[in-house]
Short mmCIF file of C-alpha atoms and ligand atoms in Angstrom, two decimals:
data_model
loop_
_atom_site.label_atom_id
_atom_site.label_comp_id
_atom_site.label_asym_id
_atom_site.label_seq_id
_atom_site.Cartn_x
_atom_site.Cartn_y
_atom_site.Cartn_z
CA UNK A 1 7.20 25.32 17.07
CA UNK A 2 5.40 22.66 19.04
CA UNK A 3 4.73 20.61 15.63
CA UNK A 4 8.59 21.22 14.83
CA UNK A 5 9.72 19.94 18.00
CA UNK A 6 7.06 17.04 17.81
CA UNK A 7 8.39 16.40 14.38
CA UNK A 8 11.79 16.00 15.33
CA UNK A 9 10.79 13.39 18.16
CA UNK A 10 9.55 11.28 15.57
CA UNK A 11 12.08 11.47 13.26
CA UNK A 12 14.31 10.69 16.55
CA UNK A 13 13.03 7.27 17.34
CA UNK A 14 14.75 3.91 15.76
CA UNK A 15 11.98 3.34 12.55
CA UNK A 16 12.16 7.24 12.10
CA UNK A 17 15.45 7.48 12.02
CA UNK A 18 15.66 4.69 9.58
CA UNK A 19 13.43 6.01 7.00
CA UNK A 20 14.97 9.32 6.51
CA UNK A 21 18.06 7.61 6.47
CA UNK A 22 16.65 5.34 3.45
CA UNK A 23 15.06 7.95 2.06
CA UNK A 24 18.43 9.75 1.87
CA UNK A 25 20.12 7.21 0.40
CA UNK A 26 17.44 6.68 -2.16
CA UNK A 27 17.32 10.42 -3.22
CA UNK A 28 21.60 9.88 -3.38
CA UNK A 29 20.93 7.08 -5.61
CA UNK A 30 18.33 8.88 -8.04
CA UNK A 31 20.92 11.83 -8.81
CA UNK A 32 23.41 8.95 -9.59
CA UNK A 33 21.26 7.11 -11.45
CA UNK A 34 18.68 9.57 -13.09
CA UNK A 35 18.73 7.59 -15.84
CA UNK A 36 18.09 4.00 -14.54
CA UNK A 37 14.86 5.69 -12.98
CA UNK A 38 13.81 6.70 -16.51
CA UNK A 39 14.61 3.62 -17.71
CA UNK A 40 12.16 1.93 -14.49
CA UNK A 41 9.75 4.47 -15.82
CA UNK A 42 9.87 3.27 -19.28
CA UNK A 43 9.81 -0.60 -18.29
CA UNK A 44 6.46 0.42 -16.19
CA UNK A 45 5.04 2.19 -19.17
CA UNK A 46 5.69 -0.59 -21.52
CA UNK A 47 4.41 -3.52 -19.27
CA UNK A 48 1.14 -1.40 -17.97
CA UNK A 49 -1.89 -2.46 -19.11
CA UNK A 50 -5.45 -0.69 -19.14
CA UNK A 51 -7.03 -1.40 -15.26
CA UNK A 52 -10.66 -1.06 -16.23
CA UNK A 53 -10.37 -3.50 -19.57
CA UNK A 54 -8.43 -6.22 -16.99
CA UNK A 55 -10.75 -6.38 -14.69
CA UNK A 56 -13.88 -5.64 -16.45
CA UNK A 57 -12.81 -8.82 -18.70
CA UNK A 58 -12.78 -11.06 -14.94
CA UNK A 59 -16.14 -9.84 -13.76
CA UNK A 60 -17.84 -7.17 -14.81
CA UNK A 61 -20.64 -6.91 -12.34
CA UNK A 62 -17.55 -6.68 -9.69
CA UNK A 63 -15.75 -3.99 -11.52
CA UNK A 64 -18.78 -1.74 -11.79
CA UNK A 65 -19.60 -2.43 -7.95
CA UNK A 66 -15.69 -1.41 -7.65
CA UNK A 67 -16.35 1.53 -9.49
CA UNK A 68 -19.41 2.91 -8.18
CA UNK A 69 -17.75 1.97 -4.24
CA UNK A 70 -14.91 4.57 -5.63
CA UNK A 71 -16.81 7.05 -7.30
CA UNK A 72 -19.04 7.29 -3.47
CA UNK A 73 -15.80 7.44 -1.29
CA UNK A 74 -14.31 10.29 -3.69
CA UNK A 75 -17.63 12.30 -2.80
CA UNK A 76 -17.18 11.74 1.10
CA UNK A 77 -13.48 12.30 0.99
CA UNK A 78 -13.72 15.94 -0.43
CA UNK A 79 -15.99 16.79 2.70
CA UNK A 80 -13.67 15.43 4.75
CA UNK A 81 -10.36 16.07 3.54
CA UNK A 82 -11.13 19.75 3.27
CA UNK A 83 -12.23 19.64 7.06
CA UNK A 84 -8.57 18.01 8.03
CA UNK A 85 -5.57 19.47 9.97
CA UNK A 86 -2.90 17.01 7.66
CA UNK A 87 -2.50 17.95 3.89
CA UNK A 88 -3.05 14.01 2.60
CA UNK A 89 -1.78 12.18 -1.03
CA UNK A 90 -3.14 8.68 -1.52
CA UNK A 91 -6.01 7.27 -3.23
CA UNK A 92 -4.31 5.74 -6.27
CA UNK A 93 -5.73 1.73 -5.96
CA UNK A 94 -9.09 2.39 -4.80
CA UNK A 95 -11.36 0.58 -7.30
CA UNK A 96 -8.34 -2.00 -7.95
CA UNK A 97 -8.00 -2.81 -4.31
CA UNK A 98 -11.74 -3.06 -3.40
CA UNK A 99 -12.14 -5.23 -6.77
CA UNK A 100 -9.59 -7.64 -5.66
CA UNK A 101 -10.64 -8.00 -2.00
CA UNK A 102 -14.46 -8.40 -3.26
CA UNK A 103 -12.89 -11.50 -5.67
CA UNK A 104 -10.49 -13.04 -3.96
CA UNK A 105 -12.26 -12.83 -0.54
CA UNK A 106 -8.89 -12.99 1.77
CA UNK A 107 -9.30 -13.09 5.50
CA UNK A 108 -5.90 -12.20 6.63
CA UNK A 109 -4.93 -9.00 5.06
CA UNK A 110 -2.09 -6.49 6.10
CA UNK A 111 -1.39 -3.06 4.55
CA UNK A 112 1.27 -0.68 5.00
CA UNK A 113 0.91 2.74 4.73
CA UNK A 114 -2.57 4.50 5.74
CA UNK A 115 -2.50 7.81 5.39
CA UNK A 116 -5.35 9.50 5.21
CA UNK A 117 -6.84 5.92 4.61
CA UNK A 118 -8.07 5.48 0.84
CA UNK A 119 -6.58 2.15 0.44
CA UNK A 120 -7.68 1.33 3.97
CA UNK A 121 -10.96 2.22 3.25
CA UNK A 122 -11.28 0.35 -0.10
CA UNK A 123 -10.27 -2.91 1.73
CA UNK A 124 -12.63 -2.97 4.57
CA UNK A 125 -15.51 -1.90 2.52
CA UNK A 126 -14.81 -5.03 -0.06
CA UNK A 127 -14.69 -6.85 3.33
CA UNK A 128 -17.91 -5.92 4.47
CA UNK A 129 -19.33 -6.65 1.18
CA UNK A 130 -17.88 -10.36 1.32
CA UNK A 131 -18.74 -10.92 5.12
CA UNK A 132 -15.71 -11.75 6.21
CA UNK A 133 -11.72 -10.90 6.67
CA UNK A 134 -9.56 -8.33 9.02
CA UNK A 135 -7.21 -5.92 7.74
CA UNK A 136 -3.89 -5.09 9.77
CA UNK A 137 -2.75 -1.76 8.88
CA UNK A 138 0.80 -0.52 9.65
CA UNK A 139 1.60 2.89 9.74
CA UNK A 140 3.79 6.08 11.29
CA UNK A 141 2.07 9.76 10.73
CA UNK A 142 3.68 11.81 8.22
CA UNK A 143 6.55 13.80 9.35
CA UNK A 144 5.18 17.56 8.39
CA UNK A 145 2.03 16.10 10.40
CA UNK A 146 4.41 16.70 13.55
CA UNK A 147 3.59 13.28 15.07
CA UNK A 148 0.05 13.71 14.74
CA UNK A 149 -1.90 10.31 14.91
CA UNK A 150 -5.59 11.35 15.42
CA UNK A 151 -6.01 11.74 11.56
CA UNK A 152 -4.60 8.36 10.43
CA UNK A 153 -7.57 6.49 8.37
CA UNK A 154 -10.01 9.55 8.60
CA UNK A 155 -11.71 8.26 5.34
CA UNK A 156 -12.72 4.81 7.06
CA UNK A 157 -16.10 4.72 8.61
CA UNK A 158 -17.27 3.88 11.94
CA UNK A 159 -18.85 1.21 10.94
CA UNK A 160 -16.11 -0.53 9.26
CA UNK A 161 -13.37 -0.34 11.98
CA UNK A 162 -14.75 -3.73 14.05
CA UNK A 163 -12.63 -5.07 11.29
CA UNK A 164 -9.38 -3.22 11.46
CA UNK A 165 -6.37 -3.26 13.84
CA UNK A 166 -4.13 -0.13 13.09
CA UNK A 167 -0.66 0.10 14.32
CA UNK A 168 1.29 3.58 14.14
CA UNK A 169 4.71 3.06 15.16
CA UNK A 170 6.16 2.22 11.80
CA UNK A 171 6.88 -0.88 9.70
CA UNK A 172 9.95 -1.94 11.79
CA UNK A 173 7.84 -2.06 14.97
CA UNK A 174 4.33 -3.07 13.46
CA UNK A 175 4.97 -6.01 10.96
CA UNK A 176 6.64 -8.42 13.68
CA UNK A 177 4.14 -7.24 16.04
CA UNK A 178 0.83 -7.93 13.85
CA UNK A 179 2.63 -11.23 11.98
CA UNK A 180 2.73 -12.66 15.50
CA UNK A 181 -1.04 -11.98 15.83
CA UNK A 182 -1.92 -13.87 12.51
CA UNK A 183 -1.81 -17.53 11.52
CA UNK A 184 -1.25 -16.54 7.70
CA UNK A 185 -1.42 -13.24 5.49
CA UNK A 186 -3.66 -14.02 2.26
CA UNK A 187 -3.46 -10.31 1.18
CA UNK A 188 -0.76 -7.55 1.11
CA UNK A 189 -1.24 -4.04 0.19
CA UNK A 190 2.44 -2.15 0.58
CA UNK A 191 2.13 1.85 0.45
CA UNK A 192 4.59 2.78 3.20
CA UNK A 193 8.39 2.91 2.77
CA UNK A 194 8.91 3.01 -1.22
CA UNK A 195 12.89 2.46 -0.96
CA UNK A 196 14.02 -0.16 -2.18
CA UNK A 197 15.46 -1.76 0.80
CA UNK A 198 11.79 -0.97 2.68
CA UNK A 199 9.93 -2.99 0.22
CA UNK A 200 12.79 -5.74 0.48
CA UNK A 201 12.75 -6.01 4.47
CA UNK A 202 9.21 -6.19 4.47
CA UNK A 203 8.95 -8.95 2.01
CA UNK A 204 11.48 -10.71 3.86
CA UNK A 205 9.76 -10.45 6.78
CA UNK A 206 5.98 -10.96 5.49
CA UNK A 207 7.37 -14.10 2.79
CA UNK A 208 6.64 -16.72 5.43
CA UNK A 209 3.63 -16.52 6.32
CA UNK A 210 2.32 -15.65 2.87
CA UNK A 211 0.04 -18.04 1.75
CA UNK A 212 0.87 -19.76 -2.07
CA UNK A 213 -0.56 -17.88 -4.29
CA UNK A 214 -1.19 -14.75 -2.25
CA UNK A 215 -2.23 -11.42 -3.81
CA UNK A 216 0.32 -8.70 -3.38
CA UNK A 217 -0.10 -5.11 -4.51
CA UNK A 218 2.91 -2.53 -4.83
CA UNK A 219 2.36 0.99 -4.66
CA UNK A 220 4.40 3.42 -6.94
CA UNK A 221 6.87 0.64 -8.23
CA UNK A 222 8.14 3.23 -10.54
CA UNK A 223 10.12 4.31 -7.65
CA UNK A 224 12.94 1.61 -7.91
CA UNK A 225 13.77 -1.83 -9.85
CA UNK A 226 12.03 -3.75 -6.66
CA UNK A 227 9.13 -5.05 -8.33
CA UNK A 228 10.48 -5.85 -11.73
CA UNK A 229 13.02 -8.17 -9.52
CA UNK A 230 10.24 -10.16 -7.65
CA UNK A 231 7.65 -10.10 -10.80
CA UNK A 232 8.65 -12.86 -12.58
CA UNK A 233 8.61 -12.94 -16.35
CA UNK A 234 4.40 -11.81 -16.11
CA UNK A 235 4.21 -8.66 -14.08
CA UNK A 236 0.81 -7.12 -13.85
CA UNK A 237 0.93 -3.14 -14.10
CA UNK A 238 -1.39 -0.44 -13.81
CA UNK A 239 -0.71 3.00 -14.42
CA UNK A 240 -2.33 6.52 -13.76
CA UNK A 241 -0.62 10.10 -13.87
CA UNK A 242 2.64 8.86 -14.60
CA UNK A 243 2.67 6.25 -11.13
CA UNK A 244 2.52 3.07 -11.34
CA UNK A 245 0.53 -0.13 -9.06
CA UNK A 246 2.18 -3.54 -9.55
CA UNK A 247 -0.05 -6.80 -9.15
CA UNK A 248 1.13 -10.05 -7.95
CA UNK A 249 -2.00 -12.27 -8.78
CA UNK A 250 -1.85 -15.61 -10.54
CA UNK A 251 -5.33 -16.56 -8.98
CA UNK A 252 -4.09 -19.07 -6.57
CA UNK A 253 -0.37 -19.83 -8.48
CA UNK A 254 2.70 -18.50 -6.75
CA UNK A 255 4.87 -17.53 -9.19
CA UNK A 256 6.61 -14.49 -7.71
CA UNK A 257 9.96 -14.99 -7.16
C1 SAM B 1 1.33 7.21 0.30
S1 SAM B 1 0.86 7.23 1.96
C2 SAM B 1 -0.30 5.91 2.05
C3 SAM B 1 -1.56 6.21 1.32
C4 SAM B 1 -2.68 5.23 1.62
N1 SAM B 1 -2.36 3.87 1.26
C5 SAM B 1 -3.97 5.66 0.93
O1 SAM B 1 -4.39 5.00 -0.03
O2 SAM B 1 -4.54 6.68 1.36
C6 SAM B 1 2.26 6.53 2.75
C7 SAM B 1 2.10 6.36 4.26
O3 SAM B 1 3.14 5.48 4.70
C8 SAM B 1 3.69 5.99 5.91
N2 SAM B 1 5.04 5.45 6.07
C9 SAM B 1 6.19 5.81 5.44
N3 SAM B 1 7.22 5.07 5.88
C10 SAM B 1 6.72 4.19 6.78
C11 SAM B 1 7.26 3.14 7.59
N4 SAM B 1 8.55 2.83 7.57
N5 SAM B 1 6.44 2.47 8.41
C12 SAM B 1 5.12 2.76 8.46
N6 SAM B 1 4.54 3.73 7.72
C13 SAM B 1 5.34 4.44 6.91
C14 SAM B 1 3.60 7.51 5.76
O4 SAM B 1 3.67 8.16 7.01
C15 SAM B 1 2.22 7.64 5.08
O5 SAM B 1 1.21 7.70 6.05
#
């Protein structure tokens, strides 16, 4: 009852309020439009290319140290996952993420959506690795979590977290908040609100202070058209169990619309 009520706060404030409300309207727009999801499906499927091949191709000392880094944090997470009040999803980017943090060696990184903290994790390990960069995370707890924050990034060490500044009080709240905090964002990782009109606001709000040339990473951009708008004529896609990771990485170019 407690969690319920709890629950309900959260969904209660502004940012809460707004997601369920986009959410809604998303789910409205999938029954109308079952069949211009398929088609985002298909358009995914088509475009995706194999991860390991890509990357292995760039540098394939890095991808096996990618590899190895996720193969060690699945081990830990079972341990601790199994040990956690929250029922956690997540975990789809690890190798890519860490990969691209350990080559392109951004210092100003921000990432939505934490979770449990796979992606989080991934990140500030790469960091480590490179000696240098801080991550930004934005986040709210899940709603069936009742409000619970004590579990958000439970995968990321101690020993990583001089690194990290973690906000929970939802994208709306968090992204002016941390932009204000840094001179420019080099790296973007966005696994939080996957309407379409989320992903939009954000990259609205993120757009001018990302540098030329950034790296941005989608999450689950079979969800909506979003990321075939922005992609530009090259998209870079990455599938696995039928989701999808979209790539925004011309090494150094900005081509992204
Ligand atoms: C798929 S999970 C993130 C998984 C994480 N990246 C990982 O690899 O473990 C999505 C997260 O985004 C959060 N979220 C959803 N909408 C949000 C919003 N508007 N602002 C901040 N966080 C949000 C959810 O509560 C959840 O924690």
């Amino acid at each position: 009852m407690d969690a319920m009520l709890a629950g309900a706060r959260r969904v209660f404030t502004l940012d809460g309020a707004r997601v369920v409300f986009a959410r809604a309207i998303d789910r409205v727009r999938r029954r109308v439009t079952r069949l211009d999801l398929e088609a985002v499906r298909r358009w995914c499927a088509a475009s995706a290319i194999d991860q390991a091949a890509w990357a292995a191709a760039i540098d394939p000392g890095l991808w096996a140290e990618a590899s190895a880094f996720e193969s060690d944090l699945r081990n830990r997470a079972s341990r601790l996952l199994a040990s956690a009040q929250g029922r956690y999803g997540g975990g789809g980017a690890v190798a890519l993420l860490y990969f691209l943090v350990r080559l392109r060696r951004p210092h100003y990184v921000v990432e939505t959506g934490v979770a449990a903290g796979w992606s989080t994790a991934a990140i500030l390990a790469a960091m480590e690795q490179n000696g240098a960069g801080h991550l930004w995370s934005s986040d709210f707890p899940y709603f069936r979590h009742g409000g619970n924050t004590a579990e958000i990034g439970l995968l990321v060490p101690g020993e990583l977290r001089p690194r990290w500044t973690l906000t929970t009080r939802g994208d709306q709240v968090n992204l002016p908040q941390i932009l204000a905090e840094m001179p420019r964002v080099d790296f973007l990782h966005y696994d939080s609100d996957k309407s379409r009109a989320g992903r939009a606001w954000a990259l609205a709000l993120l757009r001018p202070k990302l540098i030329p040339g950034a790296t941005i990473v989608f999450d689950d951009i079979q969800d909506n058209w979003h990321f075939r708008q922005i992609a530009g004529d090259r998209p870079l896609i990455f599938g696995e169990n039928g989701k999808f990771v979209g790539l925004l990485d011309r090494g150094g170019r900005d081509t992204w619309k």
